[in-house]
Tab-separated table of C-alpha atoms in Angstrom:
chain	number	residue	atom	x	y	z
T	30	MET	CA	3.765	6.280	9.821
T	31	LEU	CA	6.549	5.904	12.243
T	32	ASP	CA	5.583	6.008	15.870
T	33	ILE	CA	7.174	9.392	17.258
T	34	ARG	CA	8.154	7.696	20.548
T	35	ARG	CA	10.571	5.290	18.830
T	36	LEU	CA	12.515	7.982	17.390
T	37	ARG	CA	13.128	9.741	20.837
T	38	ARG	CA	13.447	6.273	22.592
T	39	ASP	CA	15.875	5.073	19.373
T	40	PRO	CA	16.892	7.757	17.005
T	41	GLU	CA	20.548	5.763	16.195
T	42	GLY	CA	18.379	2.679	15.524
T	43	VAL	CA	16.070	4.604	13.423
T	44	THR	CA	18.638	6.506	11.521
T	45	THR	CA	20.858	3.026	10.633
T	46	ALA	CA	17.283	1.611	9.362
T	47	LEU	CA	16.492	4.532	6.961
T	48	ALA	CA	19.980	4.265	5.702
T	49	ARG	CA	19.558	0.872	4.749
T	50	ARG	CA	17.060	2.196	2.627
T	51	GLY	CA	19.210	4.401	0.884
T	52	LEU	CA	18.152	7.582	2.701
T	53	ALA	CA	21.263	9.966	2.530
T	54	ASP	CA	20.354	12.338	5.074
T	55	ALA	CA	18.348	9.988	7.220
T	56	SER	CA	20.618	11.560	10.633
T	57	GLU	CA	19.958	14.867	9.461
T	58	SER	CA	16.217	14.632	9.059
T	59	VAL	CA	15.871	12.353	12.262
T	60	ASP	CA	18.021	15.111	14.201
T	61	VAL	CA	16.091	17.932	13.152
T	62	LEU	CA	12.574	16.213	13.615
T	63	LEU	CA	13.309	15.685	17.120
T	64	GLU	CA	14.768	18.926	17.578
T	65	ARG	CA	11.169	20.305	16.672
T	66	ASP	CA	9.537	17.768	19.004
T	67	ARG	CA	11.491	18.981	21.891
T	68	ALA	CA	10.680	22.437	21.381
T	69	ARG	CA	6.694	21.137	20.960
T	70	ARG	CA	7.194	19.601	24.068
T	71	GLU	CA	8.947	22.354	25.598
T	72	ALA	CA	6.179	24.634	24.390
T	73	LEU	CA	3.339	22.258	25.836
T	74	GLY	CA	4.772	21.886	29.315
T	75	GLU	CA	4.694	25.745	29.622
T	76	VAL	CA	1.505	25.995	28.033
T	77	ASN	CA	0.076	23.321	30.662
T	78	ASP	CA	1.701	25.041	33.744
T	79	LEU	CA	0.115	28.264	32.428
T	80	LYS	CA	-3.090	26.972	32.108
T	81	SER	CA	-3.063	24.984	35.594
T	82	LEU	CA	-2.019	28.639	37.299
T	83	ARG	CA	-4.632	30.372	35.322
T	84	ASN	CA	-7.320	27.708	36.892
T	85	ARG	CA	-5.892	28.234	40.273
T	86	VAL	CA	-5.820	32.287	39.979
T	87	SER	CA	-9.244	32.302	38.793
T	88	LYS	CA	-10.840	30.714	41.939
T	89	ARG	CA	-9.180	33.109	43.829
T	90	ILE	CA	-10.372	35.973	41.526
T	91	GLY	CA	-13.678	34.901	41.991
T	92	GLU	CA	-13.386	34.455	45.667
T	93	ALA	CA	-12.239	37.953	46.187
T	94	ARG	CA	-15.234	39.244	43.988
T	95	ARG	CA	-17.504	37.388	46.118
T	96	GLU	CA	-15.690	38.991	49.072
T	97	GLY	CA	-15.791	42.688	47.955
T	98	ARG	CA	-11.998	42.489	47.797
T	99	ASP	CA	-9.812	44.087	44.690
T	100	ALA	CA	-8.172	41.609	42.306
T	101	SER	CA	-7.347	44.288	39.556
T	102	ASP	CA	-3.740	43.097	39.819
T	103	GLU	CA	-4.332	39.648	39.273
T	104	ILE	CA	-6.939	39.859	36.645
T	105	ALA	CA	-4.463	42.194	34.733
T	106	ARG	CA	-1.701	39.555	35.330
T	107	MET	CA	-4.343	36.644	33.737
T	108	ARG	CA	-4.669	38.888	30.897
T	109	GLU	CA	-0.829	38.780	30.016
T	110	VAL	CA	-1.144	34.531	31.008
T	111	GLY	CA	-3.901	34.139	28.469
T	112	ALA	CA	-1.929	36.123	26.044
T	113	ARG	CA	1.158	33.731	26.506
T	114	ILE	CA	-0.851	30.580	26.358
T	115	GLY	CA	-2.839	31.983	22.965
T	116	GLU	CA	1.016	32.577	21.688
T	117	LEU	CA	2.223	28.884	23.102
T	118	ASP	CA	-0.895	27.321	21.391
T	119	ALA	CA	-0.038	28.542	18.309
T	120	VAL	CA	3.371	27.116	18.197
T	121	VAL	CA	2.511	23.942	19.389
T	122	ALA	CA	-0.397	23.686	16.608
T	123	GLU	CA	2.317	24.858	14.402
T	124	ALA	CA	4.798	22.090	15.418
T	125	ASP	CA	2.297	19.580	15.265
T	126	ASP	CA	1.355	20.457	11.813
T	127	TRP	CA	5.078	20.378	10.767
T	128	ILE	CA	6.032	17.311	12.425
T	129	ALA	CA	2.979	15.376	11.172
T	130	ASP	CA	4.017	16.618	7.319
T	131	ALA	CA	7.704	15.431	8.425
T	132	LEU	CA	6.422	11.827	9.684
T	133	ALA	CA	4.343	11.399	6.286
T	134	VAL	CA	6.895	11.415	3.865
T	135	ILE	CA	9.668	9.251	6.440
T	136	PRO	CA	9.250	5.450	4.927
T	137	ASN	CA	8.524	2.768	7.109
T	138	LEU	CA	11.757	0.783	8.662
T	139	PRO	CA	12.805	-2.534	6.724
T	140	ASP	CA	12.413	-5.686	8.800
T	141	ALA	CA	15.161	-7.526	10.044
T	142	ARG	CA	14.901	-10.074	7.391
T	143	VAL	CA	15.332	-7.888	4.702
T	144	PRO	CA	18.673	-7.941	2.948
T	145	GLU	CA	20.764	-5.085	2.695
T	146	GLY	CA	21.543	-2.889	-0.653
T	147	GLY	CA	19.606	-2.253	-3.518
T	148	VAL	CA	17.812	-4.103	-6.383
T	149	GLU	CA	21.091	-5.739	-7.374
T	150	CYS	CA	20.510	-7.711	-4.059
T	151	ASN	CA	17.119	-8.902	-4.281
T	152	ARG	CA	17.396	-12.476	-2.958
T	153	ILE	CA	15.460	-15.220	-4.806
T	154	VAL	CA	14.031	-17.600	-1.879
T	155	ARG	CA	12.135	-20.556	-3.944
T	156	SER	CA	11.248	-21.150	-7.247
T	157	TRP	CA	8.377	-23.111	-8.979
T	158	GLY	CA	8.567	-25.330	-12.539
T	159	GLU	CA	10.809	-24.985	-15.245
T	160	PRO	CA	10.824	-21.857	-17.088
T	161	ALA	CA	9.174	-22.905	-20.688
T	162	ARG	CA	11.371	-23.117	-23.404
T	163	LEU	CA	9.828	-23.544	-26.525
T	164	PRO	CA	11.102	-25.499	-29.342
T	165	PHE	CA	10.410	-22.818	-31.887
T	166	GLY	CA	10.718	-19.118	-32.107
T	167	ALA	CA	8.527	-17.857	-29.240
T	168	LYS	CA	6.571	-14.682	-30.293
T	169	PRO	CA	6.253	-11.714	-27.933
T	170	HIS	CA	2.610	-10.877	-26.767
T	171	TRP	CA	2.267	-8.002	-28.616
T	172	GLU	CA	2.918	-10.181	-32.125
T	173	LEU	CA	0.907	-12.730	-30.740
T	174	GLY	CA	-2.240	-11.049	-29.599
T	175	SER	CA	-2.439	-9.039	-33.100
T	176	SER	CA	-1.726	-11.866	-34.964
T	177	LEU	CA	-5.020	-13.371	-33.062
T	178	GLY	CA	-6.876	-10.451	-33.157
T	179	ILE	CA	-7.195	-10.152	-29.487
T	180	LEU	CA	-4.875	-7.388	-28.770
T	181	ASP	CA	-5.805	-3.949	-30.240
T	182	LEU	CA	-2.459	-1.815	-28.897
T	183	ALA	CA	-3.140	1.188	-32.159
T	184	GLY	CA	-6.649	1.480	-30.813
T	185	GLY	CA	-5.933	1.978	-27.168
T	186	GLY	CA	-3.347	4.783	-28.347
T	187	ARG	CA	-5.949	6.423	-30.743
T	188	VAL	CA	-8.455	6.865	-27.650
T	189	SER	CA	-6.233	7.320	-24.809
T	190	GLY	CA	-2.546	7.770	-25.701
T	191	SER	CA	0.661	5.573	-25.240
T	192	GLY	CA	0.159	3.164	-22.500
T	193	PHE	CA	-3.065	1.841	-22.891
T	194	TYR	CA	-4.468	-0.863	-24.780
T	195	VAL	CA	-7.623	-2.620	-26.001
T	196	LEU	CA	-8.657	-6.421	-25.263
T	197	GLN	CA	-11.103	-8.010	-28.166
T	198	ASP	CA	-12.836	-10.849	-28.417
T	199	ARG	CA	-11.442	-13.746	-26.674
T	200	GLY	CA	-8.745	-11.688	-25.263
T	201	ALA	CA	-11.335	-9.610	-23.206
T	202	THR	CA	-13.437	-13.026	-22.576
T	203	LEU	CA	-10.180	-14.310	-21.022
T	204	GLN	CA	-9.195	-11.762	-18.901
T	205	ARG	CA	-12.753	-11.025	-17.534
T	206	ARG	CA	-13.052	-14.851	-16.486
T	207	LEU	CA	-9.521	-15.013	-15.136
T	208	ILE	CA	-10.748	-12.284	-12.706
T	209	ASP	CA	-13.832	-14.027	-11.367
T	210	TRP	CA	-11.793	-17.348	-11.223
T	211	MET	CA	-9.019	-15.742	-9.038
T	212	ILE	CA	-11.698	-14.095	-7.082
T	213	GLU	CA	-13.708	-17.451	-6.565
T	214	LEU	CA	-10.374	-19.150	-5.567
T	215	HIS	CA	-9.433	-16.339	-2.910
T	216	ALA	CA	-13.236	-16.538	-1.798
T	217	GLY	CA	-13.855	-20.346	-1.726
T	218	GLU	CA	-10.875	-21.745	-0.557
T	219	HIS	CA	-8.357	-19.161	1.055
T	220	GLY	CA	-11.243	-17.826	2.995
T	221	TYR	CA	-11.505	-14.192	2.218
T	222	ARG	CA	-14.428	-11.826	2.013
T	223	GLU	CA	-15.096	-10.566	-1.345
T	224	LEU	CA	-15.503	-6.534	-1.613
T	225	ARG	CA	-16.772	-4.326	-4.744
T	226	VAL	CA	-15.026	-0.933	-3.922
T	227	PRO	CA	-15.049	2.277	-5.355
T	228	TYR	CA	-12.393	3.139	-7.899
T	229	LEU	CA	-12.368	7.181	-6.596
T	230	VAL	CA	-11.442	7.903	-2.820
T	231	LYS	CA	-10.259	10.781	-0.661
T	232	ARG	CA	-7.463	12.197	-0.513
T	233	GLU	CA	-7.323	11.256	3.356
T	234	ALA	CA	-7.192	7.537	1.940
T	235	MET	CA	-4.118	7.671	-0.554
T	236	THR	CA	-2.663	9.242	2.493
T	237	GLY	CA	-3.772	6.570	4.847
T	238	THR	CA	-1.939	3.530	2.715
T	239	GLY	CA	1.240	5.633	1.966
T	240	GLN	CA	0.872	6.602	-1.788
T	241	LEU	CA	0.617	10.430	-0.720
T	242	PRO	CA	2.300	12.640	-0.691
T	243	LYS	CA	5.005	10.705	-1.883
T	244	PHE	CA	3.748	9.585	-5.081
T	245	ALA	CA	1.190	12.416	-6.017
T	246	GLU	CA	2.972	12.779	-9.156
T	247	GLU	CA	2.555	9.035	-10.373
T	248	SER	CA	-1.324	9.419	-9.546
T	249	TYR	CA	-3.926	10.535	-11.394
T	250	VAL	CA	-6.649	13.279	-9.407
T	251	THR	CA	-10.017	14.994	-10.468
T	252	ARG	CA	-9.226	18.386	-9.344
T	253	ARG	CA	-12.787	19.888	-9.532
T	254	ASP	CA	-13.943	17.081	-6.589
T	255	GLY	CA	-10.245	16.170	-5.257
T	256	LEU	CA	-11.053	12.436	-5.643
T	257	TRP	CA	-7.943	10.249	-6.672
T	258	LEU	CA	-8.172	7.163	-8.995
T	259	ILE	CA	-6.728	4.450	-7.128
T	260	PRO	CA	-3.633	3.017	-8.187
T	261	THR	CA	-4.573	-0.629	-6.415
T	262	ALA	CA	-7.565	-1.729	-4.468
T	263	GLU	CA	-5.468	-1.716	-1.758
T	264	VAL	CA	-6.104	1.574	-0.828
T	265	PRO	CA	-10.136	2.092	-0.847
T	266	VAL	CA	-9.804	-1.616	1.272
T	267	THR	CA	-7.703	-0.381	3.601
T	268	ASN	CA	-9.267	2.640	4.727
T	269	LEU	CA	-12.395	0.538	4.894
T	270	HIS	CA	-11.551	0.419	8.571
T	271	ARG	CA	-9.991	3.991	8.804
T	272	GLY	CA	-10.666	5.440	12.221
T	273	GLU	CA	-12.246	2.368	13.713
T	274	ILE	CA	-11.439	0.249	16.718
T	275	LEU	CA	-11.823	-3.295	15.643
T	276	ARG	CA	-12.687	-6.511	18.039
T	277	GLY	CA	-9.677	-8.617	18.544
T	278	ASP	CA	-11.705	-11.415	18.488
T	279	SER	CA	-12.597	-10.455	14.690
T	280	LEU	CA	-9.222	-10.597	13.545
T	281	PRO	CA	-7.669	-11.511	11.042
T	282	ARG	CA	-9.815	-9.478	8.503
T	283	LYS	CA	-9.378	-11.004	5.334
T	284	TYR	CA	-10.755	-9.463	1.898
T	285	VAL	CA	-10.231	-9.584	-1.587
T	286	ALA	CA	-11.349	-6.984	-4.142
T	287	TYR	CA	-11.059	-6.394	-7.838
T	288	SER	CA	-10.433	-3.388	-9.164
T	289	PRO	CA	-8.762	-1.210	-12.504
T	290	CYS	CA	-5.683	0.469	-11.061
T	291	PHE	CA	-4.489	3.637	-12.492
T	292	ARG	CA	-0.650	4.993	-12.527
T	293	ARG	CA	0.601	7.326	-14.414
T	294	GLU	CA	4.365	5.567	-14.378
T	295	ALA	CA	5.899	9.023	-14.624
T	296	GLY	CA	9.095	7.741	-14.070
T	297	ALA	CA	9.244	4.759	-16.052
T	298	ALA	CA	9.845	6.628	-19.681
T	299	GLY	CA	11.235	4.196	-22.190
T	300	LYS	CA	10.917	1.118	-19.685
T	301	ASP	CA	9.354	-1.627	-20.894
T	302	THR	CA	6.777	0.279	-22.621
T	303	ARG	CA	6.101	-2.394	-25.519
T	304	GLY	CA	2.574	-4.221	-25.494
T	305	MET	CA	1.089	-4.544	-22.044
T	306	LEU	CA	4.312	-4.689	-19.964
T	307	ARG	CA	3.803	-1.469	-18.652
T	308	VAL	CA	0.742	0.295	-18.885
T	309	HIS	CA	-1.205	3.569	-17.257
T	310	GLN	CA	-4.766	1.493	-16.598
T	311	PHE	CA	-4.833	-2.284	-15.636
T	312	ASP	CA	-7.089	-4.681	-13.525
T	313	LYS	CA	-5.925	-6.583	-10.260
T	314	VAL	CA	-7.144	-8.981	-7.962
T	315	GLU	CA	-6.145	-7.938	-4.843
T	316	LEU	CA	-5.965	-9.580	-1.112
T	317	VAL	CA	-5.927	-7.596	2.147
T	318	ARG	CA	-5.605	-8.698	5.590
T	319	PHE	CA	-5.500	-6.966	9.184
T	320	GLU	CA	-3.612	-8.891	11.444
T	321	THR	CA	-2.320	-8.706	15.120
T	322	PRO	CA	1.357	-8.104	15.390
T	323	GLN	CA	2.306	-11.684	16.394
T	324	ALA	CA	0.072	-13.337	13.518
T	325	GLY	CA	1.510	-10.662	10.822
T	326	PRO	CA	4.529	-12.753	9.731
T	327	ALA	CA	2.967	-16.058	9.396
T	328	ALA	CA	0.095	-14.086	7.528
T	329	LEU	CA	2.455	-12.797	5.242
T	330	GLU	CA	3.723	-16.482	4.077
T	331	GLU	CA	0.150	-17.579	3.611
T	332	LEU	CA	-0.816	-14.763	1.897
T	333	THR	CA	2.445	-15.114	-0.833
T	334	GLY	CA	1.244	-18.820	-1.001
T	335	GLU	CA	-2.422	-18.013	-1.728
T	336	ALA	CA	-1.099	-15.317	-4.420
T	337	ALA	CA	1.587	-18.071	-5.591
T	338	ARG	CA	-0.953	-20.534	-5.917
T	339	VAL	CA	-2.858	-18.784	-8.771
T	340	LEU	CA	0.748	-19.299	-10.909
T	341	GLU	CA	0.570	-23.297	-9.915
T	342	LEU	CA	-2.552	-24.033	-11.183
T	343	LEU	CA	-1.880	-22.222	-14.259
T	344	GLY	CA	1.266	-24.235	-14.851
T	345	LEU	CA	3.271	-21.020	-14.963
T	346	SER	CA	7.024	-20.918	-13.841
T	347	TYR	CA	7.462	-18.401	-10.941
T	348	ARG	CA	10.288	-17.467	-8.412
T	349	VAL	CA	9.673	-15.588	-4.787
T	350	VAL	CA	12.172	-12.673	-4.888
T	351	LEU	CA	12.750	-11.104	-1.236
T	352	LEU	CA	13.080	-7.452	-2.077
T	353	ALA	CA	16.109	-5.771	-0.413
T	354	ALA	CA	16.148	-2.910	1.939
T	355	GLY	CA	16.905	-0.210	-1.044
T	356	ASP	CA	13.961	-1.515	-3.155
T	357	LEU	CA	11.303	-1.774	-0.880
T	358	GLY	CA	8.076	0.346	-1.585
T	359	PHE	CA	7.477	3.543	0.763
T	360	SER	CA	4.791	1.517	3.453
T	361	ALA	CA	6.604	-1.698	3.179
T	362	SER	CA	8.535	-3.353	5.779
T	363	LEU	CA	8.847	-6.565	3.779
T	364	THR	CA	8.276	-7.926	0.410
T	365	TYR	CA	8.425	-10.894	-1.522
T	366	ASP	CA	7.553	-10.084	-5.438
T	367	LEU	CA	6.116	-12.962	-7.413
T	368	GLU	CA	8.032	-12.984	-10.793
T	369	VAL	CA	6.533	-15.265	-13.664
T	370	TRP	CA	8.599	-16.055	-16.582
T	371	ALA	CA	7.499	-15.157	-19.824
T	372	PRO	CA	9.116	-17.004	-22.867
T	373	GLY	CA	7.917	-14.486	-25.346
T	374	VAL	CA	9.855	-11.127	-24.277
T	375	GLY	CA	12.153	-13.490	-22.440
T	376	GLN	CA	11.905	-12.258	-19.128
T	377	TRP	CA	10.762	-12.642	-15.535
T	378	LEU	CA	7.569	-10.415	-14.861
T	379	GLU	CA	6.557	-9.292	-11.934
T	380	VAL	CA	2.966	-10.004	-11.559
T	381	SER	CA	2.307	-9.805	-7.256
T	382	SER	CA	3.881	-8.139	-4.410
T	383	CYS	CA	3.192	-9.436	-1.535
T	384	SER	CA	3.961	-6.951	1.541
T	385	THR	CA	3.612	-6.421	5.267
T	386	PHE	CA	3.256	-3.008	6.648
T	387	SER	CA	3.754	-3.491	10.229
T	388	ASP	CA	1.624	-0.841	11.823
T	389	PHE	CA	2.974	1.678	9.379
T	390	GLN	CA	-0.515	2.139	7.647
T	391	ALA	CA	-2.445	1.527	10.726
T	392	ARG	CA	-0.628	4.741	12.271
T	393	ARG	CA	-1.855	6.554	9.096
T	394	ALA	CA	-4.997	5.525	9.063
T	395	ASN	CA	-5.429	5.309	12.855
T	396	ILE	CA	-6.800	1.397	12.684
T	397	ARG	CA	-6.758	0.052	15.590
T	398	PHE	CA	-7.796	-3.170	17.719
T	399	ARG	CA	-8.568	-3.977	21.301
T	400	ARG	CA	-8.101	-7.597	22.549
T	401	ALA	CA	-10.154	-7.805	25.053
T	402	GLN	CA	-13.256	-5.397	26.504
T	403	GLY	CA	-11.271	-2.703	28.824
T	404	ALA	CA	-8.099	-3.355	27.311
T	405	ARG	CA	-5.637	-0.978	25.828
T	406	THR	CA	-5.904	-0.427	22.032
T	407	GLU	CA	-3.388	-1.453	19.724
T	408	PHE	CA	-2.230	-0.298	16.008
T	409	VAL	CA	-3.313	-3.438	13.772
T	410	HIS	CA	-0.866	-5.096	10.945
T	411	THR	CA	-1.858	-4.591	7.679
T	412	LEU	CA	-0.831	-6.884	4.768
T	413	ASN	CA	-1.568	-6.897	0.870
T	414	GLY	CA	-0.868	-8.860	-2.299
T	415	SER	CA	-1.778	-8.894	-5.684
T	416	ALA	CA	-3.278	-12.030	-6.484
T	417	LEU	CA	-2.620	-11.215	-9.351
T	418	ALA	CA	-1.926	-8.414	-11.813
T	419	LEU	CA	-3.846	-9.105	-14.982
T	420	PRO	CA	-1.737	-7.797	-18.021
T	421	ARG	CA	1.647	-9.645	-16.996
T	422	LEU	CA	-0.617	-12.494	-16.302
T	423	MET	CA	-2.011	-12.694	-19.413
T	424	VAL	CA	1.450	-12.043	-21.066
T	425	ALA	CA	2.848	-15.185	-19.693
T	426	LEU	CA	0.098	-17.132	-20.329
T	427	LEU	CA	-0.013	-16.138	-24.151
T	428	GLU	CA	3.549	-16.718	-24.427
T	429	THR	CA	3.974	-19.650	-22.488
T	430	TYR	CA	0.855	-21.413	-24.229
T	431	GLN	CA	1.581	-20.198	-27.704
T	432	GLN	CA	1.860	-23.019	-30.728
T	433	PRO	CA	3.850	-23.342	-33.447
T	434	ASP	CA	0.880	-22.208	-35.683
T	435	GLY	CA	0.706	-19.232	-33.971
T	436	SER	CA	-2.536	-19.958	-31.844
T	437	VAL	CA	-2.876	-20.210	-27.892
T	438	LEU	CA	-3.845	-23.765	-26.471
T	439	LEU	CA	-5.029	-22.648	-23.043
T	440	PRO	CA	-4.316	-25.038	-19.673
T	441	GLU	CA	-7.021	-27.491	-18.965
T	442	VAL	CA	-7.867	-26.211	-15.895
T	443	LEU	CA	-9.488	-22.771	-17.356
T	444	ALA	CA	-11.432	-25.165	-19.698
T	445	PRO	CA	-14.615	-25.096	-17.394
T	446	VAL	CA	-13.796	-21.187	-16.645
T	447	VAL	CA	-13.269	-19.366	-19.721
T	448	GLY	CA	-15.293	-21.612	-21.786
T	449	PHE	CA	-12.957	-22.504	-24.880
T	450	MET	CA	-9.174	-23.901	-24.749
T	451	GLU	CA	-7.832	-22.462	-27.991
T	452	ILE	CA	-7.213	-19.057	-29.743
T	453	ARG	CA	-7.025	-18.714	-33.180
T	454	PRO	CA	-7.678	-16.029	-35.524
T	455	GLY	CA	-10.994	-14.972	-36.037
T	456	ALA	CA	-12.434	-17.520	-33.080
């Protein structure tokens, strides 16, 4: 959530930053919000003056009563003042709600390093490895998975409809052990604390990280209980400290968590719908960090490198893409996407988004820290990144390491992890 004081202080700067995201009505939205804020502060000022007056007159009325003097005029006047205070309190409360709702749908401001433009202006900042070019006709993962007996798309459809799949035998084993391996890597080598989190969360938690109200239509909710299925472990992990004041010497706080993720993908009909490329439920390992504002930029570079390390160990070619302002997620101020090459579908597939949210999420969830005892509180900076998302990682692995005979020979690093090196039909 944006700081209302920043809007008051620099409305033109905020308007320009929002326009970079492609918000055509940014200027009008900021103007309306500031006018409502001005009226609220005016009403609040009058309320405070009237309450001060009432306190002073109440003392005089008390003195008059003790001395036997008539105070009926002042009592009548204070009844009118009390009624006016009630009216103004209602005006302020209504304005508070309106302003909170308005701020809740305004996205974060892009970092100065973010390129101008939309998705076509995303910038490749670095790459690793050579994209695999197989000397035979590379099969897409849905053909590989079906012939190997490890991917059942029809079964997923029978159980849950389109956008779901079932992994079988060595396919299921490979994914499960990849999850454990990535968690061990991040917890053991990168210093993250492992968490096991709930997969259903309160509305406040979804609001805190920016999923609500913006992405309500993209999310699943249990109507009876009002609990939301998480779209990523970022939601429960970030909200773990909602409403808290952390000690400055406890930062950074670094967490890794596995979770299934649930997304309607309502706006993606007909786009990359074959196989495992775009689904409604998928597994993901997530990294979340709480940092001081000064440490945030370096922490994002480190986090991105930790996610990329997984791809390097697996020998999968990838590129790091800096997203342009018009392609940023709602809460992010700067994002690097990690895209891995999948030769069977002939595409670069996003397997991770590593983002810094500056203090945007922390304001929504009221997560602060104090540098020292007695110091003023400040909002933390939150960061997160997938490390990694499983479906597309599985796609890249299967398609990159497929063999001419239709089998898959896994990279050697996985031998002690998975317990097998080869996937063949019926194995």
